[in-house]
């Protein structure tokens, strides 16, 4: 709304009127006159506050871009909710190795000839079960791969030497301490010893201190399962594992206390928290390890990836998306023009998809578009499109560049209206909240603004154009700072017309009501007729 040009016209009127009164211009002046720059400079300082500018900076272009996208059928966003495997049967089972009641035995290690770079250990397994050597580390030696020693068998293990001279001194002095991480009879054990020409390591199972256990996971689902995490009181999955459909995989777990874990497991009380991807759907929940995981994706919650189409030529910010069973993950999320996706947390897939199927899964969504926030409640479907804005709430920032508080009592149009009276402080800003009542094409529709400034109530009328609000009827308060009555009889040109004469008593305020037919041509000359006291003045001014 270009009120500034209209204000310039009125300031010119006030300047000339003040000049007439102050300088005792003869009353017979009745011809058109123009204001010399000397008059303007002399009078402007005297009556600079004669015209009050009820101007507000409103983001109308942002509003129009939102409404236009709805009207042309493009909508705001199109969300595609993936289908959940509703009738999938299957499950995961865990084959936990039995903890032997009592196993005692030894591993013998003998050092074979070595050089500056490598050393070979000959391992002899005196147990009646397989021993897997996962790692051996010392001050100056490392192991690069895993070795398996069969029951009552042997294996040669290659070690890398990191400092030959230091190793020789430590080894000959009997001070080369080594740490062995191994799995014996399916149970992980960590033990320590001193590397000698011949070393015997005593193994005792169970080991109360804990260790590592490899558990076979059987996948009975017809799709790939990725286990991200399993955590219980005494057990934690070391790293994620993928289990092919109708197949098995070995998962490594760290057991903090063998005795405690096996006691709970054998009694069916080892409760674990698990998160996994079942056929593209992420789920999480509590399960009893000994019973396996017999959940279908529809029976629990998790994280859902939702494909989104943004038909606008600007990004859309999703600040909030919330329903009975869903919530936006990590808000806000930015949706660029074109195809992308968002992630949402689902508390219950069954409830979500049942609500979608019945058409009663309503969600609250808050968007940001071109500096305008939009809040709405809409039913969620598998192909939800945000196009019907009836009942939506628009939050539009507005600025007051004047030195007076402006109160917006109401803003109405066929497409929206202001929800509550709002006061904008001087040289300040606030947010106007509108309720959408219609989604028809906004261009050509009228907008009425009721506002108050310095105790004066004004009514402004605009038409929505393709680029913003175009003024049609503008009310502007003007003070009479003079000691004589002043009457604005007419203000007119091809595009601006004073709708009715306005009488302003001395030191009072009047309201000029102007009709504007072409706001883009307000810089044209305007003919003004003013009566000051008993003096009639006709002038021609240009903003």
Short mmCIF file of C-alpha atoms in Angstrom, two decimals:
data_model
loop_
_atom_site.label_atom_id
_atom_site.label_comp_id
_atom_site.label_asym_id
_atom_site.label_seq_id
_atom_site.Cartn_x
_atom_site.Cartn_y
_atom_site.Cartn_z
CA UNK A 1 0.00 0.00 0.00
CA UNK A 2 1.68 3.22 -1.18
CA UNK A 3 0.25 5.68 1.34
CA UNK A 4 3.48 7.69 1.38
CA UNK A 5 2.64 9.38 -1.94
CA UNK A 6 -0.79 10.33 -0.68
CA UNK A 7 0.79 11.74 2.45
CA UNK A 8 3.09 13.85 0.29
CA UNK A 9 0.03 15.43 -1.33
CA UNK A 10 -1.46 16.34 2.04
CA UNK A 11 1.82 17.71 3.35
CA UNK A 12 1.96 19.98 0.33
CA UNK A 13 -1.56 21.18 1.14
CA UNK A 14 -0.62 21.86 4.75
CA UNK A 15 2.53 23.70 3.72
CA UNK A 16 0.71 26.10 1.39
CA UNK A 17 -2.15 26.66 3.84
CA UNK A 18 0.30 27.44 6.62
CA UNK A 19 2.16 29.84 4.35
CA UNK A 20 -1.09 31.66 3.48
CA UNK A 21 -2.09 32.15 7.10
CA UNK A 22 1.35 32.87 8.49
CA UNK A 23 2.25 35.42 5.81
CA UNK A 24 -1.18 37.11 5.58
CA UNK A 25 -1.68 36.33 1.93
CA UNK A 26 -4.51 38.51 0.52
CA UNK A 27 -7.89 36.85 0.42
CA UNK A 28 -8.34 37.45 -3.26
CA UNK A 29 -5.84 34.72 -4.21
CA UNK A 30 -7.97 32.23 -6.06
CA UNK A 31 -5.87 31.05 -9.01
CA UNK A 32 -3.81 27.90 -9.25
CA UNK A 33 -0.42 28.33 -7.63
CA UNK A 34 2.62 26.10 -7.12
CA UNK A 35 4.73 26.05 -4.01
CA UNK A 36 8.22 27.59 -4.31
CA UNK A 37 10.94 25.63 -2.56
CA UNK A 38 11.51 28.57 -0.16
CA UNK A 39 7.89 28.26 1.06
CA UNK A 40 8.29 24.52 1.52
CA UNK A 41 11.51 24.84 3.50
CA UNK A 42 10.10 27.66 5.65
CA UNK A 43 6.82 25.97 6.48
CA UNK A 44 7.78 22.32 6.75
CA UNK A 45 9.56 22.80 10.07
CA UNK A 46 6.47 24.55 11.50
CA UNK A 47 3.88 21.90 10.65
CA UNK A 48 5.86 18.68 10.17
CA UNK A 49 3.41 16.85 12.44
CA UNK A 50 0.27 18.02 10.67
CA UNK A 51 -0.16 14.76 8.81
CA UNK A 52 -0.29 11.45 10.61
CA UNK A 53 0.88 8.52 8.48
CA UNK A 54 -1.10 5.39 9.39
CA UNK A 55 1.29 3.20 7.40
CA UNK A 56 2.02 -0.47 8.13
CA UNK A 57 4.49 -2.74 6.35
CA UNK A 58 2.59 -5.96 5.55
CA UNK A 59 4.08 -8.93 3.68
CA UNK A 60 1.31 -9.04 1.10
CA UNK A 61 3.44 -10.53 -1.66
CA UNK A 62 4.28 -13.52 0.52
CA UNK A 63 0.58 -13.95 1.31
CA UNK A 64 -0.37 -13.75 -2.34
CA UNK A 65 2.21 -16.37 -3.34
CA UNK A 66 0.68 -18.80 -0.84
CA UNK A 67 -2.92 -18.12 -1.90
CA UNK A 68 -2.11 -18.21 -5.60
CA UNK A 69 -0.45 -21.62 -5.30
CA UNK A 70 -3.61 -22.96 -3.66
CA UNK A 71 -5.91 -21.42 -6.24
CA UNK A 72 -4.06 -22.74 -9.28
CA UNK A 73 -4.32 -26.28 -7.93
CA UNK A 74 -0.63 -26.72 -7.13
CA UNK A 75 -1.18 -26.86 -3.38
CA UNK A 76 1.54 -26.42 -0.80
CA UNK A 77 2.95 -29.88 -0.13
CA UNK A 78 2.09 -33.41 -1.20
CA UNK A 79 3.13 -36.12 1.27
CA UNK A 80 3.26 -39.82 0.39
CA UNK A 81 2.94 -42.07 3.45
CA UNK A 82 4.55 -45.47 2.71
CA UNK A 83 2.41 -48.54 3.19
CA UNK A 84 3.23 -50.75 6.16
CA UNK A 85 3.44 -54.54 5.66
CA UNK A 86 0.12 -55.16 7.38
CA UNK A 87 -0.05 -58.96 7.11
CA UNK A 88 3.60 -60.02 7.34
CA UNK A 89 4.29 -63.05 9.48
CA UNK A 90 7.66 -64.15 10.76
CA UNK A 91 10.00 -63.12 13.48
CA UNK A 92 13.55 -63.20 14.80
CA UNK A 93 14.92 -65.92 17.06
CA UNK A 94 18.19 -65.87 18.97
CA UNK A 95 20.28 -69.00 19.42
CA UNK A 96 22.23 -68.19 22.57
CA UNK A 97 25.03 -70.70 23.25
CA UNK A 98 24.58 -72.64 26.42
CA UNK A 99 26.84 -71.70 29.28
CA UNK A 100 28.72 -74.87 30.25
CA UNK A 101 28.21 -75.84 33.86
CA UNK A 102 31.92 -76.19 34.42
CA UNK A 103 34.79 -76.20 31.98
CA UNK A 104 38.39 -75.97 33.04
CA UNK A 105 41.27 -76.36 30.69
CA UNK A 106 44.29 -74.72 29.20
CA UNK A 107 45.66 -73.18 26.04
CA UNK A 108 49.34 -73.80 25.48
CA UNK A 109 51.34 -71.20 23.53
CA UNK A 110 54.86 -71.75 22.27
CA UNK A 111 56.95 -69.13 20.50
CA UNK A 112 58.29 -70.24 17.15
CA UNK A 113 61.37 -68.72 15.52
CA UNK A 114 60.79 -65.01 14.75
CA UNK A 115 62.50 -62.08 13.00
CA UNK A 116 62.40 -58.30 13.33
CA UNK A 117 58.94 -58.04 11.75
CA UNK A 118 56.90 -61.07 12.74
CA UNK A 119 56.47 -63.76 15.35
CA UNK A 120 54.55 -67.06 15.15
CA UNK A 121 52.73 -68.59 18.11
CA UNK A 122 51.69 -72.23 18.11
CA UNK A 123 48.41 -72.56 20.05
CA UNK A 124 47.32 -75.93 21.44
CA UNK A 125 43.70 -76.22 22.59
CA UNK A 126 43.18 -78.75 25.40
CA UNK A 127 39.44 -78.07 25.64
CA UNK A 128 36.70 -80.21 24.11
CA UNK A 129 35.20 -77.22 22.33
CA UNK A 130 36.29 -74.75 19.68
CA UNK A 131 38.31 -71.71 20.74
CA UNK A 132 38.29 -68.59 18.55
CA UNK A 133 41.24 -66.25 19.06
CA UNK A 134 39.74 -62.81 18.41
CA UNK A 135 42.78 -60.71 19.31
CA UNK A 136 46.14 -60.81 21.04
CA UNK A 137 47.87 -57.59 22.02
CA UNK A 138 51.04 -56.78 23.90
CA UNK A 139 53.43 -53.90 24.38
CA UNK A 140 55.18 -54.57 21.07
CA UNK A 141 53.00 -57.10 19.21
CA UNK A 142 49.63 -57.02 17.41
CA UNK A 143 47.37 -59.55 15.65
CA UNK A 144 45.77 -58.73 12.32
CA UNK A 145 43.02 -61.36 11.93
CA UNK A 146 40.90 -63.93 13.76
CA UNK A 147 42.05 -67.55 14.21
CA UNK A 148 40.06 -70.70 15.08
CA UNK A 149 41.56 -73.56 17.12
CA UNK A 150 39.54 -76.80 16.96
CA UNK A 151 38.90 -78.93 20.06
CA UNK A 152 42.09 -80.75 21.10
CA UNK A 153 43.75 -79.15 18.08
CA UNK A 154 46.42 -76.59 17.18
CA UNK A 155 46.74 -73.44 15.11
CA UNK A 156 49.62 -71.17 14.11
CA UNK A 157 49.02 -67.50 14.80
CA UNK A 158 50.98 -64.73 13.07
CA UNK A 159 51.82 -61.66 15.15
CA UNK A 160 53.27 -58.37 13.92
CA UNK A 161 56.22 -56.92 15.83
CA UNK A 162 56.17 -53.16 16.27
CA UNK A 163 59.59 -52.79 18.04
CA UNK A 164 61.91 -55.78 17.73
CA UNK A 165 64.64 -54.57 20.11
CA UNK A 166 62.20 -53.62 22.87
CA UNK A 167 60.28 -56.90 22.41
CA UNK A 168 63.47 -58.96 22.72
CA UNK A 169 64.42 -57.22 25.96
CA UNK A 170 60.91 -57.56 27.40
CA UNK A 171 60.53 -61.18 26.22
CA UNK A 172 63.90 -62.39 27.58
CA UNK A 173 63.21 -60.62 30.89
CA UNK A 174 59.84 -62.39 31.16
CA UNK A 175 57.96 -59.06 31.19
CA UNK A 176 56.05 -59.11 27.88
CA UNK A 177 52.46 -59.06 29.15
CA UNK A 178 49.79 -60.03 26.63
CA UNK A 179 46.00 -59.74 26.60
CA UNK A 180 43.94 -62.37 24.81
CA UNK A 181 40.35 -61.85 23.66
CA UNK A 182 38.87 -65.22 22.73
CA UNK A 183 35.63 -67.13 22.46
CA UNK A 184 35.68 -70.56 24.10
CA UNK A 185 32.68 -72.86 23.79
CA UNK A 186 30.67 -69.90 22.47
CA UNK A 187 31.51 -67.72 25.46
CA UNK A 188 33.70 -64.64 25.19
CA UNK A 189 36.63 -64.45 27.58
CA UNK A 190 39.37 -61.89 28.08
CA UNK A 191 42.48 -63.18 29.86
CA UNK A 192 46.02 -61.98 30.49
CA UNK A 193 49.40 -63.69 30.70
CA UNK A 194 53.15 -63.36 30.24
CA UNK A 195 54.62 -64.30 26.89
CA UNK A 196 57.33 -66.92 27.31
CA UNK A 197 58.95 -69.59 25.17
CA UNK A 198 56.17 -71.87 26.39
CA UNK A 199 53.12 -70.38 28.09
CA UNK A 200 50.06 -72.11 29.52
CA UNK A 201 46.84 -70.07 29.89
CA UNK A 202 44.28 -71.46 32.32
CA UNK A 203 40.67 -71.07 31.18
CA UNK A 204 37.72 -71.31 33.56
CA UNK A 205 34.08 -71.05 32.50
CA UNK A 206 31.79 -69.46 33.67
CA UNK A 207 33.68 -66.19 34.06
CA UNK A 208 31.87 -63.73 36.33
CA UNK A 209 33.72 -60.75 34.89
CA UNK A 210 31.95 -60.97 31.53
CA UNK A 211 33.14 -60.99 27.97
CA UNK A 212 31.85 -61.44 24.41
CA UNK A 213 29.28 -63.93 23.12
CA UNK A 214 28.36 -64.67 19.51
CA UNK A 215 24.65 -65.31 19.11
CA UNK A 216 23.11 -66.68 15.92
CA UNK A 217 20.11 -64.61 14.79
CA UNK A 218 17.57 -66.40 12.62
CA UNK A 219 15.37 -64.21 10.38
CA UNK A 220 12.02 -65.79 9.54
CA UNK A 221 10.74 -62.68 7.73
CA UNK A 222 10.53 -62.58 3.91
CA UNK A 223 12.65 -59.40 3.87
CA UNK A 224 16.01 -58.10 5.06
CA UNK A 225 16.26 -57.20 8.74
CA UNK A 226 18.88 -54.79 10.07
CA UNK A 227 19.37 -54.85 13.82
CA UNK A 228 20.68 -51.47 14.95
CA UNK A 229 20.81 -52.02 18.69
CA UNK A 230 19.87 -54.50 21.39
CA UNK A 231 20.51 -53.53 24.99
CA UNK A 232 19.58 -55.39 28.17
CA UNK A 233 20.62 -55.40 31.79
CA UNK A 234 23.72 -57.50 31.14
CA UNK A 235 24.01 -57.55 27.34
CA UNK A 236 24.69 -55.06 24.50
CA UNK A 237 24.98 -55.57 20.74
CA UNK A 238 28.52 -54.63 19.69
CA UNK A 239 27.69 -53.44 16.16
CA UNK A 240 24.69 -53.45 13.78
CA UNK A 241 24.06 -56.70 11.90
CA UNK A 242 22.09 -57.46 8.73
CA UNK A 243 20.16 -60.72 8.54
CA UNK A 244 18.99 -61.78 5.06
CA UNK A 245 15.39 -63.00 4.60
CA UNK A 246 14.78 -66.55 5.82
CA UNK A 247 18.42 -66.88 6.77
CA UNK A 248 20.83 -66.49 9.70
CA UNK A 249 23.66 -64.20 10.75
CA UNK A 250 26.05 -64.08 13.69
CA UNK A 251 25.78 -61.11 16.03
CA UNK A 252 28.46 -60.24 18.58
CA UNK A 253 27.26 -59.17 22.04
CA UNK A 254 29.16 -57.86 25.01
CA UNK A 255 28.00 -59.56 28.22
CA UNK A 256 28.74 -57.57 31.34
CA UNK A 257 28.12 -60.47 33.72
CA UNK A 258 27.81 -64.02 32.46
CA UNK A 259 26.19 -65.42 35.58
CA UNK A 260 23.63 -62.63 35.78
CA UNK A 261 22.82 -62.78 32.06
CA UNK A 262 22.39 -66.54 31.89
CA UNK A 263 20.29 -66.59 35.06
CA UNK A 264 17.82 -64.09 33.54
CA UNK A 265 17.93 -65.73 30.10
CA UNK A 266 17.19 -69.24 31.37
CA UNK A 267 14.28 -67.91 33.45
CA UNK A 268 12.85 -66.02 30.46
CA UNK A 269 13.36 -62.64 32.13
CA UNK A 270 16.12 -61.04 30.03
CA UNK A 271 14.19 -57.97 28.77
CA UNK A 272 15.98 -56.04 26.03
CA UNK A 273 15.33 -52.77 24.17
CA UNK A 274 15.73 -53.33 20.45
CA UNK A 275 15.65 -51.04 17.41
CA UNK A 276 15.72 -52.47 13.92
CA UNK A 277 14.66 -52.04 10.33
CA UNK A 278 12.08 -54.58 9.21
CA UNK A 279 11.70 -54.44 5.43
CA UNK A 280 12.25 -50.67 5.27
CA UNK A 281 10.28 -49.78 8.39
CA UNK A 282 12.19 -48.81 11.52
CA UNK A 283 10.68 -50.12 14.75
CA UNK A 284 11.72 -50.10 18.39
CA UNK A 285 10.36 -51.70 21.52
CA UNK A 286 10.93 -54.01 24.49
CA UNK A 287 11.23 -57.76 23.97
CA UNK A 288 12.20 -60.88 25.97
CA UNK A 289 15.32 -62.25 24.31
CA UNK A 290 14.58 -65.92 24.97
CA UNK A 291 11.21 -65.61 23.22
CA UNK A 292 12.66 -63.88 20.17
CA UNK A 293 11.17 -60.88 18.43
CA UNK A 294 7.83 -61.84 16.95
CA UNK A 295 6.74 -58.33 16.00
CA UNK A 296 5.41 -57.18 12.67
CA UNK A 297 6.16 -53.57 11.69
CA UNK A 298 2.53 -52.66 12.24
CA UNK A 299 2.49 -53.61 15.92
CA UNK A 300 5.11 -51.19 17.25
CA UNK A 301 6.44 -47.69 16.66
CA UNK A 302 9.53 -46.31 14.96
CA UNK A 303 10.76 -43.79 12.41
CA UNK A 304 9.00 -43.31 9.08
CA UNK A 305 10.47 -41.68 5.99
CA UNK A 306 7.81 -39.73 4.09
CA UNK A 307 8.39 -38.59 0.51
CA UNK A 308 7.31 -34.99 -0.09
CA UNK A 309 6.61 -33.00 -3.26
CA UNK A 310 6.95 -29.19 -3.02
CA UNK A 311 5.35 -27.60 -6.12
CA UNK A 312 6.28 -24.04 -5.11
CA UNK A 313 9.33 -22.19 -6.40
CA UNK A 314 10.48 -21.53 -2.83
CA UNK A 315 11.40 -23.69 0.13
CA UNK A 316 8.83 -24.61 2.75
CA UNK A 317 9.86 -24.94 6.40
CA UNK A 318 7.95 -27.47 8.48
CA UNK A 319 8.08 -26.29 12.08
CA UNK A 320 5.63 -28.80 13.50
CA UNK A 321 3.78 -31.92 12.38
CA UNK A 322 1.89 -33.67 15.15
CA UNK A 323 -0.93 -36.17 15.44
CA UNK A 324 -2.16 -38.83 17.82
CA UNK A 325 0.53 -41.28 16.72
CA UNK A 326 3.10 -39.18 14.87
CA UNK A 327 5.47 -36.28 15.52
CA UNK A 328 7.99 -34.52 13.30
CA UNK A 329 11.50 -35.80 14.00
CA UNK A 330 14.17 -33.14 14.67
CA UNK A 331 12.15 -30.00 13.80
CA UNK A 332 12.30 -27.79 11.89
CA UNK A 333 12.76 -29.60 8.58
CA UNK A 334 13.29 -27.68 5.32
CA UNK A 335 11.54 -28.91 2.17
CA UNK A 336 13.17 -27.51 -0.98
CA UNK A 337 11.26 -27.12 -4.26
CA UNK A 338 10.74 -30.45 -5.99
CA UNK A 339 11.05 -33.93 -4.51
CA UNK A 340 12.55 -34.65 -1.08
CA UNK A 341 11.54 -36.36 2.14
CA UNK A 342 10.93 -35.76 5.82
CA UNK A 343 11.19 -38.11 8.80
CA UNK A 344 8.51 -38.56 11.44
CA UNK A 345 8.44 -40.50 14.69
CA UNK A 346 5.59 -43.01 14.93
CA UNK A 347 4.50 -44.19 18.37
CA UNK A 348 2.15 -46.89 17.05
CA UNK A 349 2.04 -48.01 13.43
CA UNK A 350 -1.17 -49.94 13.94
CA UNK A 351 -2.97 -46.89 15.33
CA UNK A 352 -1.56 -44.64 12.60
CA UNK A 353 -2.58 -46.78 9.64
CA UNK A 354 -5.91 -47.66 11.16
CA UNK A 355 -6.64 -43.93 11.60
CA UNK A 356 -5.58 -43.23 7.99
CA UNK A 357 -7.80 -46.02 6.70
CA UNK A 358 -10.79 -44.69 8.67
CA UNK A 359 -10.10 -41.08 7.65
CA UNK A 360 -9.82 -39.76 11.20
CA UNK A 361 -6.07 -39.36 11.59
CA UNK A 362 -5.95 -35.56 11.87
CA UNK A 363 -2.58 -33.84 12.18
CA UNK A 364 -1.59 -30.31 13.16
CA UNK A 365 0.98 -28.85 10.81
CA UNK A 366 2.81 -25.51 11.01
CA UNK A 367 4.61 -24.26 7.90
CA UNK A 368 6.74 -21.26 7.01
CA UNK A 369 6.53 -19.88 3.44
CA UNK A 370 8.07 -16.62 2.27
CA UNK A 371 8.10 -15.19 5.80
CA UNK A 372 4.50 -16.22 6.52
CA UNK A 373 3.59 -18.97 8.98
CA UNK A 374 0.59 -21.17 8.32
CA UNK A 375 -0.99 -23.41 10.98
CA UNK A 376 -3.69 -25.88 10.06
CA UNK A 377 -5.32 -29.16 11.05
CA UNK A 378 -5.79 -31.55 8.17
CA UNK A 379 -6.71 -35.23 7.79
CA UNK A 380 -3.71 -37.41 6.97
CA UNK A 381 -3.92 -39.87 4.10
CA UNK A 382 -1.43 -42.04 2.25
CA UNK A 383 -1.19 -39.25 -0.37
CA UNK A 384 -1.93 -36.16 1.72
CA UNK A 385 -2.02 -32.84 -0.12
CA UNK A 386 -2.13 -29.53 1.71
CA UNK A 387 -4.47 -27.60 -0.57
CA UNK A 388 -7.64 -26.86 1.39
CA UNK A 389 -6.75 -23.98 3.70
CA UNK A 390 -10.24 -23.34 5.03
CA UNK A 391 -9.87 -23.01 8.78
CA UNK A 392 -6.10 -22.55 8.56
CA UNK A 393 -4.42 -19.81 10.59
CA UNK A 394 -1.98 -17.46 8.86
CA UNK A 395 0.60 -15.64 10.97
CA UNK A 396 1.98 -12.62 9.13
CA UNK A 397 4.65 -10.28 10.57
CA UNK A 398 3.78 -6.58 10.37
CA UNK A 399 5.86 -3.47 11.07
CA UNK A 400 4.84 0.01 12.22
CA UNK A 401 7.34 2.57 10.88
CA UNK A 402 5.52 5.53 12.49
CA UNK A 403 6.18 7.16 15.86
CA UNK A 404 2.60 6.44 17.00
CA UNK A 405 1.03 3.20 18.17
CA UNK A 406 -1.36 1.70 15.62
CA UNK A 407 -4.22 -0.58 16.69
CA UNK A 408 -5.59 -2.96 14.07
CA UNK A 409 -9.20 -3.65 15.03
CA UNK A 410 -10.06 -5.84 12.11
CA UNK A 411 -9.02 -6.89 8.64
CA UNK A 412 -11.71 -8.59 6.59
CA UNK A 413 -12.04 -9.96 3.09
CA UNK A 414 -13.88 -12.84 1.38
CA UNK A 415 -10.85 -15.09 1.98
CA UNK A 416 -9.72 -14.24 5.53
CA UNK A 417 -10.29 -12.09 8.58
CA UNK A 418 -8.22 -10.94 11.56
CA UNK A 419 -8.65 -13.20 14.58
CA UNK A 420 -8.05 -10.61 17.31
CA UNK A 421 -7.42 -6.88 17.82
CA UNK A 422 -3.67 -6.21 17.68
CA UNK A 423 -1.67 -3.12 18.67
CA UNK A 424 1.64 -2.41 16.96
CA UNK A 425 3.98 -0.28 19.12
CA UNK A 426 5.67 2.81 17.65
CA UNK A 427 8.61 1.88 15.41
CA UNK A 428 7.81 -1.73 16.31
CA UNK A 429 6.54 -4.98 14.93
CA UNK A 430 4.15 -7.77 15.81
CA UNK A 431 2.36 -10.71 14.20
CA UNK A 432 -1.17 -10.60 12.79
CA UNK A 433 -3.14 -13.88 12.93
CA UNK A 434 -5.75 -14.50 10.24
CA UNK A 435 -8.38 -17.20 9.86
CA UNK A 436 -8.76 -18.50 6.31
CA UNK A 437 -12.42 -18.71 5.28
CA UNK A 438 -12.18 -19.29 1.54
CA UNK A 439 -9.59 -20.50 -0.98
CA UNK A 440 -10.90 -18.83 -4.13
CA UNK A 441 -8.61 -16.71 -6.30
CA UNK A 442 -7.68 -13.70 -4.12
CA UNK A 443 -6.85 -11.33 -6.99
CA UNK A 444 -9.57 -8.72 -7.37
CA UNK A 445 -11.03 -9.28 -3.91
CA UNK A 446 -11.53 -6.34 -1.52
CA UNK A 447 -9.81 -6.02 1.85
CA UNK A 448 -11.06 -3.68 4.59
CA UNK A 449 -8.77 -2.56 7.41
CA UNK A 450 -10.14 -0.91 10.57
CA UNK A 451 -7.42 0.77 12.58
CA UNK A 452 -6.85 3.43 15.19
CA UNK A 453 -4.03 5.91 15.60
CA UNK A 454 -3.73 8.78 18.11
CA UNK A 455 -7.34 8.31 19.19
CA UNK A 456 -8.71 8.45 15.63
CA UNK A 457 -10.41 5.44 14.03
CA UNK A 458 -9.83 4.92 10.32
CA UNK A 459 -11.21 2.61 7.65
CA UNK A 460 -8.93 1.67 4.77
CA UNK A 461 -10.12 -0.29 1.75
CA UNK A 462 -7.86 -2.10 -0.69
CA UNK A 463 -8.10 -4.44 -3.66
CA UNK A 464 -5.83 -7.46 -3.92
CA UNK A 465 -3.75 -7.10 -7.04
CA UNK A 466 -1.29 -9.50 -8.62
CA UNK A 467 1.65 -7.89 -6.80
CA UNK A 468 0.12 -6.66 -3.56
CA UNK A 469 -2.61 -4.56 -1.98
CA UNK A 470 -3.81 -1.65 -4.10
CA UNK A 471 -5.56 1.18 -2.18
CA UNK A 472 -9.13 2.02 -3.20
CA UNK A 473 -10.44 4.11 -0.27
CA UNK A 474 -7.91 5.61 2.16
CA UNK A 475 -8.66 7.53 5.34
CA UNK A 476 -5.87 9.75 6.61
CA UNK A 477 -6.01 12.00 9.69
CA UNK A 478 -4.70 15.56 9.29
CA UNK A 479 -4.24 18.13 12.04
CA UNK A 480 -5.11 21.81 11.75
CA UNK A 481 -2.28 23.50 13.68
CA UNK A 482 -3.60 26.98 12.85
CA UNK A 483 -5.73 29.33 14.89
CA UNK A 484 -8.47 29.56 12.26
CA UNK A 485 -10.88 26.94 10.84
CA UNK A 486 -9.71 25.02 7.79
CA UNK A 487 -11.85 23.15 5.28
CA UNK A 488 -10.44 20.76 2.69
CA UNK A 489 -13.03 21.21 -0.04
CA UNK A 490 -11.58 18.99 -2.73
CA UNK A 491 -8.53 16.96 -3.68
CA UNK A 492 -8.75 15.51 -7.15
CA UNK A 493 -7.03 14.38 -10.29
CA UNK A 494 -7.65 11.57 -12.75
CA UNK A 495 -6.90 8.89 -10.13
CA UNK A 496 -7.47 10.47 -6.66
CA UNK A 497 -10.69 12.07 -5.40
CA UNK A 498 -11.70 13.46 -2.02
CA UNK A 499 -15.00 11.77 -1.28
CA UNK A 500 -16.46 14.60 0.84
CA UNK A 501 -15.28 18.05 2.10
CA UNK A 502 -13.71 17.99 5.56
CA UNK A 503 -13.98 20.85 8.07
CA UNK A 504 -11.20 20.97 10.66
CA UNK A 505 -11.61 23.37 13.62
CA UNK A 506 -8.53 25.22 14.92
CA UNK A 507 -5.96 22.92 16.55
CA UNK A 508 -8.09 19.87 15.79
CA UNK A 509 -7.86 16.76 13.65
CA UNK A 510 -9.94 15.83 10.65
CA UNK A 511 -10.11 12.71 8.51
CA UNK A 512 -9.64 12.87 4.76
CA UNK A 513 -11.39 10.07 2.88
CA UNK A 514 -9.89 9.60 -0.56
CA UNK A 515 -10.87 7.26 -3.37
CA UNK A 516 -7.94 5.93 -5.39
CA UNK A 517 -8.52 4.39 -8.82
CA UNK A 518 -4.90 3.89 -9.86
CA UNK A 519 -2.31 3.65 -7.11
CA UNK A 520 0.59 3.43 -9.57
CA UNK A 521 -0.16 6.93 -10.88
CA UNK A 522 -0.16 8.82 -7.59
CA UNK A 523 2.78 10.95 -8.69
CA UNK A 524 0.55 12.93 -11.04
CA UNK A 525 -0.42 16.55 -10.30
CA UNK A 526 -3.39 16.93 -7.95
CA UNK A 527 -5.81 19.86 -7.79
CA UNK A 528 -6.54 20.97 -4.22
CA UNK A 529 -9.17 23.44 -3.00
CA UNK A 530 -8.85 24.64 0.62
CA UNK A 531 -10.67 27.27 2.68
CA UNK A 532 -8.55 28.78 5.47
CA UNK A 533 -10.59 31.15 7.57
CA UNK A 534 -12.30 33.24 4.93
CA UNK A 535 -9.59 32.69 2.31
CA UNK A 536 -10.22 30.30 -0.58
CA UNK A 537 -7.11 28.67 -2.02
CA UNK A 538 -6.88 26.62 -5.18
CA UNK A 539 -3.56 24.99 -5.85
CA UNK A 540 -1.91 22.38 -7.99
CA UNK A 541 0.57 20.13 -6.25
CA UNK A 542 2.62 17.13 -7.19
CA UNK A 543 3.96 14.61 -4.64
#
